[in-house]
Structures are given as structure tokens and as C-alpha cells.
PDB file of C-alpha atoms in Angstrom:
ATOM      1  CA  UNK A   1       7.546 -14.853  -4.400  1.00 95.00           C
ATOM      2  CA  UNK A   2       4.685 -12.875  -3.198  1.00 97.00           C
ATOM      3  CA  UNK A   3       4.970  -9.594  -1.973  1.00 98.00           C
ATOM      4  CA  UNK A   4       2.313  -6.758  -0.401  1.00 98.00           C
ATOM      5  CA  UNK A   5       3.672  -3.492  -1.291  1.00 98.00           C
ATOM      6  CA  UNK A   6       2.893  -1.129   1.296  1.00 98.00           C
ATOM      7  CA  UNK A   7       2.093   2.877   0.649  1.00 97.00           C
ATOM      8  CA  UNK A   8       2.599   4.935   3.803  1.00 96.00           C
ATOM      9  CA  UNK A   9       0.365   7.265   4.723  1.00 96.00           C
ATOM     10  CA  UNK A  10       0.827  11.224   4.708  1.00 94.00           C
ATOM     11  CA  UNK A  11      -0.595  13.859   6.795  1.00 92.00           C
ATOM     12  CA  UNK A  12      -2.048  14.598   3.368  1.00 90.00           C
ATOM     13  CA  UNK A  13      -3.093  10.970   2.536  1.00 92.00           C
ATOM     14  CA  UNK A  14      -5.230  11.686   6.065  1.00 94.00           C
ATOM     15  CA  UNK A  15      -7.044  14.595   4.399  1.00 92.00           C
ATOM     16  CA  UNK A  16      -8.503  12.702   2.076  1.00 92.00           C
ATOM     17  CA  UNK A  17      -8.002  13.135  -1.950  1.00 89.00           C
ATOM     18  CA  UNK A  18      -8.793  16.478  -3.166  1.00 88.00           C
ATOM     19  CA  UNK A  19      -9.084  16.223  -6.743  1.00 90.00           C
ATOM     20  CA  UNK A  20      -6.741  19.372  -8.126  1.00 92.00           C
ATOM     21  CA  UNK A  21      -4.527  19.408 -11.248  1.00 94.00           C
ATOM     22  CA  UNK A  22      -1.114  17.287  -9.212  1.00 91.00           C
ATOM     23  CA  UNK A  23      -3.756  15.087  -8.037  1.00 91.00           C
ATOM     24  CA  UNK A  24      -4.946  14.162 -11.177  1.00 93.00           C
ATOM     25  CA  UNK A  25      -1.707  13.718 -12.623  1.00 94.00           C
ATOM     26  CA  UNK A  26      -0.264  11.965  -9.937  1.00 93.00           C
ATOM     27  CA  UNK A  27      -3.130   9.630 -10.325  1.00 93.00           C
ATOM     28  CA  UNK A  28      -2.360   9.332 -14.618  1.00 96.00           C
ATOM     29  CA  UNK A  29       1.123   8.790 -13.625  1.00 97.00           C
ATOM     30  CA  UNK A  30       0.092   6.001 -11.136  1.00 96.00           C
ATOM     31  CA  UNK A  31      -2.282   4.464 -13.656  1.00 96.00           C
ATOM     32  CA  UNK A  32       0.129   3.904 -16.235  1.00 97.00           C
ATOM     33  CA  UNK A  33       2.921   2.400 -13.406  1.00 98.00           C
ATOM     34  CA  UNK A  34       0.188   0.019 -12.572  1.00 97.00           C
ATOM     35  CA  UNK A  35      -0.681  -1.287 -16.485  1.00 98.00           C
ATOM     36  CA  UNK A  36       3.564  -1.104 -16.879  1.00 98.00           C
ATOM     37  CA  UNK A  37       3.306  -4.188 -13.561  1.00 98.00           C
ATOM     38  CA  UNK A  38      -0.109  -5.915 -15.218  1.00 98.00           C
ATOM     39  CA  UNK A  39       1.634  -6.490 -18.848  1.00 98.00           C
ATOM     40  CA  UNK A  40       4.719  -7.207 -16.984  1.00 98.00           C
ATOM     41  CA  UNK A  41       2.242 -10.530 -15.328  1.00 98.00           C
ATOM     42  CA  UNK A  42       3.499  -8.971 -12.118  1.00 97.00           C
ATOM     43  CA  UNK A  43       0.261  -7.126 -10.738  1.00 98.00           C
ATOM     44  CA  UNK A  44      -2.424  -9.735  -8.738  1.00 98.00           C
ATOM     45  CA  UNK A  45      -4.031  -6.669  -6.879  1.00 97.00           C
ATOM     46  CA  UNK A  46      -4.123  -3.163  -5.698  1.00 97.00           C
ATOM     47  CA  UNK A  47      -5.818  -0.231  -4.277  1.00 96.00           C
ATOM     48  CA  UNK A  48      -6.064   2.703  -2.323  1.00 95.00           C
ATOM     49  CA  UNK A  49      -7.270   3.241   1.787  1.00 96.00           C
ATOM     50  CA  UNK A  50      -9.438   6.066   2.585  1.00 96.00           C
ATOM     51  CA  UNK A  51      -8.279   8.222   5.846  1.00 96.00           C
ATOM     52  CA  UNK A  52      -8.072   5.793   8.912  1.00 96.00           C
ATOM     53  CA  UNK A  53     -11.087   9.070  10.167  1.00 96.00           C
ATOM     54  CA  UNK A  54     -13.268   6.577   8.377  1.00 97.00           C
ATOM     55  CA  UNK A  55     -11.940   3.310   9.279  1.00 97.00           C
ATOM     56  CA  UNK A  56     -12.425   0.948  12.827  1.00 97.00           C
ATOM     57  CA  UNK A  57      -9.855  -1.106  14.792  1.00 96.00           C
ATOM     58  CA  UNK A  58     -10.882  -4.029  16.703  1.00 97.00           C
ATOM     59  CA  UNK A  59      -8.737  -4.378  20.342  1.00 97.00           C
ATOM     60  CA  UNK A  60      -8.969  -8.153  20.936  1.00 98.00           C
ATOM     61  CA  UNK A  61      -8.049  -9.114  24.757  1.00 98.00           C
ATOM     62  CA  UNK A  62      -8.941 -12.728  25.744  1.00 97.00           C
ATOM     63  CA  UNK A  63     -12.451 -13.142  24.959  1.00 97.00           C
ATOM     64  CA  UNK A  64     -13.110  -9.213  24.683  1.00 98.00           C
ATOM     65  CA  UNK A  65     -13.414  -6.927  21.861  1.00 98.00           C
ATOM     66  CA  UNK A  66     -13.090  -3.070  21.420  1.00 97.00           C
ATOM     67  CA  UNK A  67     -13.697  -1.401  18.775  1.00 98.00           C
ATOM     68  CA  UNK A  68     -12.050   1.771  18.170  1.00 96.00           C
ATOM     69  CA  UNK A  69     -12.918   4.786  15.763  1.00 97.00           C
ATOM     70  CA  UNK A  70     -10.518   6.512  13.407  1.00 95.00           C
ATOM     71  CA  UNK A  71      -8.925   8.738  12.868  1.00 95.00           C
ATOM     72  CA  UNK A  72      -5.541   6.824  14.364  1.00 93.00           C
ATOM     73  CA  UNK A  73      -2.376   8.643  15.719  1.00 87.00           C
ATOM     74  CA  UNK A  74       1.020   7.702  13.594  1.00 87.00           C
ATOM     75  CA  UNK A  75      -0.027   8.739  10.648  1.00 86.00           C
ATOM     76  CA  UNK A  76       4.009   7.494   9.565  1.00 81.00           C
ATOM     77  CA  UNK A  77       2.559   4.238  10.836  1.00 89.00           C
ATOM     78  CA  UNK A  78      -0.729   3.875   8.606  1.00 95.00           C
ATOM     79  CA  UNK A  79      -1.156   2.654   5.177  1.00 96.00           C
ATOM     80  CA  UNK A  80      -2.529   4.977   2.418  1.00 96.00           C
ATOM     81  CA  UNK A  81      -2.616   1.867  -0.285  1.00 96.00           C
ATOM     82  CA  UNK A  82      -1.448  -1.368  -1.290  1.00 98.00           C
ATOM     83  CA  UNK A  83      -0.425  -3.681  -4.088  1.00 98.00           C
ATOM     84  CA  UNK A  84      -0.103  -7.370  -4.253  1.00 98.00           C
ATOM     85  CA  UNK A  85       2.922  -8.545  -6.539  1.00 98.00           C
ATOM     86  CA  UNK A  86       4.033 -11.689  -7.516  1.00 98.00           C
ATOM     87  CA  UNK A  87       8.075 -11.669  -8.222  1.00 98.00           C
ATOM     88  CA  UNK A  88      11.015 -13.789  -8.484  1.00 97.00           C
ATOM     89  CA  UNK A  89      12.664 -12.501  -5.504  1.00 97.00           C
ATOM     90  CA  UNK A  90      13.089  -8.916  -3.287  1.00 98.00           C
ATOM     91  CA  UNK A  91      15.338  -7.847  -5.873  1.00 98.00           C
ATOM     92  CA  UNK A  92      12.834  -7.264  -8.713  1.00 98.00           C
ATOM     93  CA  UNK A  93      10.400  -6.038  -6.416  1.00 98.00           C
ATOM     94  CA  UNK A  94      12.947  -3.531  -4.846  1.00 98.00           C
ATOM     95  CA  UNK A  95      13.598  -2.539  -8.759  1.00 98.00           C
ATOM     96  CA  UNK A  96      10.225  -1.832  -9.233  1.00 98.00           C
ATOM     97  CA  UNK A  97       9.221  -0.018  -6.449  1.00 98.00           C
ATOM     98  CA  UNK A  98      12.639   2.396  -7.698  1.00 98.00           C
ATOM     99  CA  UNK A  99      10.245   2.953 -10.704  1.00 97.00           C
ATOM    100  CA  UNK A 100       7.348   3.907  -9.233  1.00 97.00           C
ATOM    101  CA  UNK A 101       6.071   7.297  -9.328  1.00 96.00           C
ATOM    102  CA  UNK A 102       5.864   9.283  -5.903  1.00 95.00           C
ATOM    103  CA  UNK A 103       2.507   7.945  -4.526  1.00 94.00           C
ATOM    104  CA  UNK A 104       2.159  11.288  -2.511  1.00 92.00           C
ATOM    105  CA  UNK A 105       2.191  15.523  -3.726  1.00 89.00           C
ATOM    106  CA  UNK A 106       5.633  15.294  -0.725  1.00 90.00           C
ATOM    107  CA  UNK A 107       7.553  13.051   1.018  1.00 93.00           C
ATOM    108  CA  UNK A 108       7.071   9.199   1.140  1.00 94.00           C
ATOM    109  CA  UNK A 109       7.629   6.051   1.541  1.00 96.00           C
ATOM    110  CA  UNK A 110       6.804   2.277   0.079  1.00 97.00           C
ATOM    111  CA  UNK A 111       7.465  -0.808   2.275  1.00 97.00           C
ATOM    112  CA  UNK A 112       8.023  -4.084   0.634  1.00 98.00           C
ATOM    113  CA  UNK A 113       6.693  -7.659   2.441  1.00 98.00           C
ATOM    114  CA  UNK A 114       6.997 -10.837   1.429  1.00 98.00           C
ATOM    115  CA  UNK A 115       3.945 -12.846   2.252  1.00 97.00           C
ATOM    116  CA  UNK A 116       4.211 -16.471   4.184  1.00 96.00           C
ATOM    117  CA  UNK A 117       4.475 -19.403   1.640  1.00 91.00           C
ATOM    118  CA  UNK A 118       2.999 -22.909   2.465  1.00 88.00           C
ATOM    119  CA  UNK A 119       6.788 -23.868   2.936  1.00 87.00           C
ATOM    120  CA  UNK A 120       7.659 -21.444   5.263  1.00 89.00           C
ATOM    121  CA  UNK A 121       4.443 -22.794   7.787  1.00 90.00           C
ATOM    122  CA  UNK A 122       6.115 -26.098   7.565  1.00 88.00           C
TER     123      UNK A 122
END
């Protein structure tokens, strides 16, 4: 089973990273999670979003396209970062997610997806 593991974004994941002593650790921490998932054959990809200030949207309508400049409202509805897992089932990915450190210096959260499999388009 494929998943996309999904790192909200913060109001300080909108700053933009600010390298400081938590930072750094935070980031140490999250390093060694992520070798933990690659010897575990579990890790296909994974990375982290700058602030949506320096991303685009693209409104499609019909034949029509807007494009739209960051930074987005919601931040609760952006993403700050992503992996791409391959697991057995939601369970193991649910387990490690639990083991993850806290992606964020406060608050936040990580949203599991599975992807679509060729059987499920059937």
C-alpha cells in the first residue's frame, strides 16, 4: 500500500525556516526518523514545501486559467512537507507516523493518504 504522508502547515511553517538551535535539532531529530523509514525499505520519497508566499495556484474554469500568487489563506489547510511510504496497510503507517518526531517548534498535525492503485481505477 502506498501512502503520501502529509505535514500541515504552521503559522510558523509560513515564516519560513529560521535556522536557531530547536530548528536545528528538530531537523537532526527528523533526519534520523527518516534513515529509521529508509532501512526499514519503507521510505520512496520526501521533502519539505517552502511558504505557499512563494508558491502559485492555477484556477482552471472551462478553457480558462488563473494563476494566483501566494501567500494562501488556511494556513491549517496547506502542506509544510511530504513523504511517500510504501506499507502493508494504514495500520503500520498510522504506527509510524506515532513515532515521528513533532515536525513543527508547536502544535501539529500529519495526515495519512493512501494513493489510488491500478485496481482501484478498475
Amino acid at each position: 500500500m502506498r501512502v503520501m504522508v502529509l505535514v500541515n502547515a504552521t503559522e510558523d511553517s509560513e515564516k519560513g525556516f529560521v535556522a536557531t538551535p530547536e530548528t536545528r535539532a528538530m531537523l537532526e531529530a527528523m533526519g534520523r526518523f527518516n534513515e529509521e523509514l529508509v532501512k526499514a525499505g519503507i521510505l520512496r520519497m520526501g521533502d519539505g514545501l517552502k511558504p505557499s508566499s512563494q508558491g502559485k495556484r492555477i484556477a482552471f474554469d472551462g478553457p480558462r486559467r488563473t494563476v494566483i500568487d501566494g501567500p494562501f489563506a488556511a494556513t491549517r489547510e496547506l502542506v509544510a512537507g511530504f513523504w511517500l511510504w510504501d506499507v502493508k496497510d494504514m495500520d503500520e503507517a498510522i504506527a509510524w507516523v506515532k513515532r515521528c518526531p513533532n515536525p513543527m517548534p508547536g502544535p501539529s498535525e500529519i495526515e495519512i493518504r493512501p494513493l489510488y492503485e491500478m485496481a482501484d481505477l478498475q
